[in-house]
Amino acid sequence: MTLRPYKPEDSKIICSWVKDKKQLFQWSADRIGKWPLKWDELNESYKDTNPDNFIPLVAVDDNGAHVGHLFIRYPDETDRTQVRFGFVIISPKLRGKGNGKKMLELAIQYAKEKLQAEQITLGVFTNNPKARACYESVGFKPVSTRTVNILGSDWECVDMELLL
């Protein structure tokens, strides 16, 4: 598995992995917020981002087939020591086989070596325990919780960090 830069044509494949409204919000919180998800929704979400502060990546296998996706961003544009992972997703056919862990390990390596990050943060909803377990398996630790109103109810979000 390798990470490569996201391309606009990746949107259709990645958006197809989100099968229902709950998954959409578990994956993107309220950043997209539209269901059903259209094929170009990811491109629409990414079009106004600053490329100096936002790095979308795609994990591919040895044959170039899509395995997963995530982005890395700088939450504070003046602080290049901290990055945040978001929109972390693995192809439904490839879940539960260690692919999420491998993609995260590659993204951590990327953040450390290419971006010289010292800290990585992310958020995960408590109603997504498999994702949280995956993050913990690569060393993320919970640091705080907050409540986010999603779909008319309160979802608890655990903010996690990994010190490099």
GROMACS .gro file of C-alpha atoms in nm:
model
  164
    1MET     CA    1   0.000   0.000   0.000
    2THR     CA    2   0.114   0.352  -0.077
    3LEU     CA    3  -0.026   0.702  -0.039
    4ARG     CA    4  -0.062   0.928  -0.339
    5PRO     CA    5  -0.212   1.272  -0.387
    6TYR     CA    6  -0.590   1.286  -0.427
    7LYS     CA    7  -0.720   1.346  -0.780
    8PRO     CA    8  -1.067   1.478  -0.874
    9GLU     CA    9  -1.155   1.146  -1.037
   10ASP     CA   10  -1.112   0.976  -0.695
   11SER     CA   11  -1.429   1.146  -0.567
   12LYS     CA   12  -1.669   0.907  -0.738
   13ILE     CA   13  -1.502   0.598  -0.589
   14ILE     CA   14  -1.462   0.740  -0.239
   15CYS     CA   15  -1.816   0.879  -0.226
   16SER     CA   16  -1.951   0.537  -0.329
   17TRP     CA   17  -1.808   0.390  -0.007
   18VAL     CA   18  -2.053   0.591   0.208
   19LYS     CA   19  -2.366   0.376   0.217
   20ASP     CA   20  -2.610   0.572   0.435
   21LYS     CA   21  -2.670   0.900   0.613
   22LYS     CA   22  -2.528   0.782   0.947
   23GLN     CA   23  -2.203   0.672   0.778
   24LEU     CA   24  -2.184   1.007   0.600
   25PHE     CA   25  -2.194   1.195   0.929
   26GLN     CA   26  -1.962   0.951   1.108
   27TRP     CA   27  -1.712   1.007   0.828
   28SER     CA   28  -1.746   1.379   0.758
   29ALA     CA   29  -1.926   1.513   1.068
   30ASP     CA   30  -2.119   1.815   0.941
   31ARG     CA   31  -1.863   1.916   0.677
   32ILE     CA   32  -2.059   1.780   0.381
   33GLY     CA   33  -2.403   1.730   0.531
   34LYS     CA   34  -2.586   1.632   0.214
   35TRP     CA   35  -2.747   1.295   0.161
   36PRO     CA   36  -2.755   1.120  -0.076
   37LEU     CA   37  -2.392   1.184  -0.153
   38LYS     CA   38  -2.324   1.281  -0.514
   39TRP     CA   39  -2.022   1.149  -0.705
   40ASP     CA   40  -1.844   1.486  -0.702
   41GLU     CA   41  -1.931   1.585  -0.345
   42LEU     CA   42  -1.575   1.540  -0.222
   43ASN     CA   43  -1.444   1.768  -0.496
   44GLU     CA   44  -1.702   2.027  -0.398
   45SER     CA   45  -1.597   1.999  -0.034
   46TYR     CA   46  -1.229   2.038  -0.120
   47LYS     CA   47  -1.250   2.312  -0.384
   48ASP     CA   48  -1.217   2.608  -0.145
   49THR     CA   49  -0.931   2.468   0.061
   50ASN     CA   50  -0.590   2.628   0.068
   51PRO     CA   51  -0.344   2.379  -0.089
   52ASP     CA   52  -0.070   2.507   0.142
   53ASN     CA   53  -0.271   2.392   0.444
   54PHE     CA   54  -0.467   2.094   0.313
   55ILE     CA   55  -0.331   1.766   0.177
   56PRO     CA   56  -0.585   1.508   0.055
   57LEU     CA   57  -0.437   1.162   0.004
   58VAL     CA   58  -0.551   0.829  -0.136
   59ALA     CA   59  -0.420   0.490  -0.029
   60VAL     CA   60  -0.378   0.249  -0.319
   61ASP     CA   61  -0.268  -0.112  -0.338
   62ASP     CA   62   0.020  -0.243  -0.551
   63ASN     CA   63  -0.210  -0.250  -0.856
   64GLY     CA   64  -0.325   0.110  -0.807
   65ALA     CA   65  -0.670   0.013  -0.679
   66HIS     CA   66  -0.826   0.241  -0.417
   67VAL     CA   67  -0.795   0.119  -0.059
   68GLY     CA   68  -0.871   0.431   0.145
   69HIS     CA   69  -0.866   0.807   0.177
   70LEU     CA   70  -0.789   1.077   0.431
   71PHE     CA   71  -0.676   1.433   0.440
   72ILE     CA   72  -0.415   1.609   0.647
   73ARG     CA   73  -0.465   1.974   0.732
   74TYR     CA   74  -0.308   2.240   0.950
   75PRO     CA   75  -0.572   2.347   1.204
   76ASP     CA   76  -0.367   2.659   1.280
   77GLU     CA   77  -0.206   2.800   0.968
   78THR     CA   78   0.064   2.968   1.178
   79ASP     CA   79   0.166   2.646   1.357
   80ARG     CA   80   0.329   2.390   1.129
   81THR     CA   81   0.405   2.149   1.415
   82GLN     CA   82   0.046   2.024   1.448
   83VAL     CA   83  -0.166   1.854   1.181
   84ARG     CA   84  -0.512   1.703   1.189
   85PHE     CA   85  -0.637   1.396   1.006
   86GLY     CA   86  -0.988   1.399   0.865
   87PHE     CA   87  -1.230   1.215   0.636
   88VAL     CA   88  -1.057   0.886   0.714
   89ILE     CA   89  -1.227   0.603   0.523
   90ILE     CA   90  -1.145   0.256   0.392
   91SER     CA   91  -1.323   0.077   0.109
   92PRO     CA   92  -1.605  -0.130   0.264
   93LYS     CA   93  -1.469  -0.444   0.090
   94LEU     CA   94  -1.132  -0.397   0.261
   95ARG     CA   95  -1.238  -0.313   0.617
   96GLY     CA   96  -1.144  -0.537   0.909
   97LYS     CA   97  -0.827  -0.661   0.739
   98GLY     CA   98  -0.566  -0.419   0.877
   99ASN     CA   99  -0.592  -0.173   0.589
  100GLY     CA  100  -0.704   0.117   0.807
  101LYS     CA  101  -0.410   0.065   1.039
  102LYS     CA  102  -0.167   0.043   0.748
  103MET     CA  103  -0.306   0.359   0.586
  104LEU     CA  104  -0.282   0.546   0.916
  105GLU     CA  105   0.076   0.428   0.967
  106LEU     CA  106   0.165   0.562   0.622
  107ALA     CA  107  -0.010   0.891   0.694
  108ILE     CA  108   0.169   0.924   1.029
  109GLN     CA  109   0.500   0.861   0.854
  110TYR     CA  110   0.408   1.123   0.591
  111ALA     CA  111   0.318   1.379   0.859
  112LYS     CA  112   0.638   1.314   1.050
  113GLU     CA  113   0.885   1.292   0.762
  114LYS     CA  114   0.742   1.522   0.493
  115LEU     CA  115   0.564   1.776   0.710
  116GLN     CA  116   0.788   1.760   1.018
  117ALA     CA  117   0.476   1.750   1.236
  118GLU     CA  118   0.519   1.692   1.608
  119GLN     CA  119   0.155   1.624   1.689
  120ILE     CA  120  -0.139   1.476   1.501
  121THR     CA  121  -0.499   1.518   1.614
  122LEU     CA  122  -0.830   1.378   1.496
  123GLY     CA  123  -1.186   1.338   1.613
  124VAL     CA  124  -1.398   1.025   1.625
  125PHE     CA  125  -1.758   0.978   1.731
  126THR     CA  126  -1.825   0.731   2.012
  127ASN     CA  127  -2.084   0.561   1.788
  128ASN     CA  128  -1.795   0.451   1.567
  129PRO     CA  129  -1.602   0.217   1.800
  130LYS     CA  130  -1.419   0.030   1.522
  131ALA     CA  131  -1.267   0.354   1.394
  132ARG     CA  132  -1.164   0.453   1.747
  133ALA     CA  133  -1.001   0.112   1.802
  134CYS     CA  134  -0.811   0.156   1.476
  135TYR     CA  135  -0.681   0.497   1.584
  136GLU     CA  136  -0.578   0.360   1.922
  137SER     CA  137  -0.396   0.072   1.752
  138VAL     CA  138  -0.152   0.320   1.595
  139GLY     CA  139  -0.102   0.518   1.916
  140PHE     CA  140  -0.368   0.788   1.928
  141LYS     CA  141  -0.483   0.874   2.281
  142PRO     CA  142  -0.807   1.047   2.383
  143VAL     CA  143  -0.756   1.401   2.515
  144SER     CA  144  -1.106   1.550   2.536
  145THR     CA  145  -1.469   1.501   2.444
  146ARG     CA  146  -1.724   1.736   2.302
  147THR     CA  147  -2.083   1.719   2.191
  148VAL     CA  148  -2.183   1.781   1.830
  149ASN     CA  149  -2.544   1.806   1.714
  150ILE     CA  150  -2.577   1.565   1.424
  151LEU     CA  151  -2.906   1.469   1.259
  152GLY     CA  152  -3.100   1.637   1.539
  153SER     CA  153  -2.931   1.451   1.824
  154ASP     CA  154  -2.618   1.496   2.030
  155TRP     CA  155  -2.322   1.281   1.929
  156GLU     CA  156  -2.020   1.259   2.154
  157CYS     CA  157  -1.691   1.321   1.975
  158VAL     CA  158  -1.360   1.211   2.123
  159ASP     CA  159  -1.066   1.427   2.022
  160MET     CA  160  -0.749   1.221   2.007
  161GLU     CA  161  -0.382   1.302   1.963
  162LEU     CA  162  -0.059   1.134   1.875
  163LEU     CA  163   0.269   1.292   1.978
  164LEU     CA  164   0.551   1.220   1.735
   0.00000   0.00000   0.00000
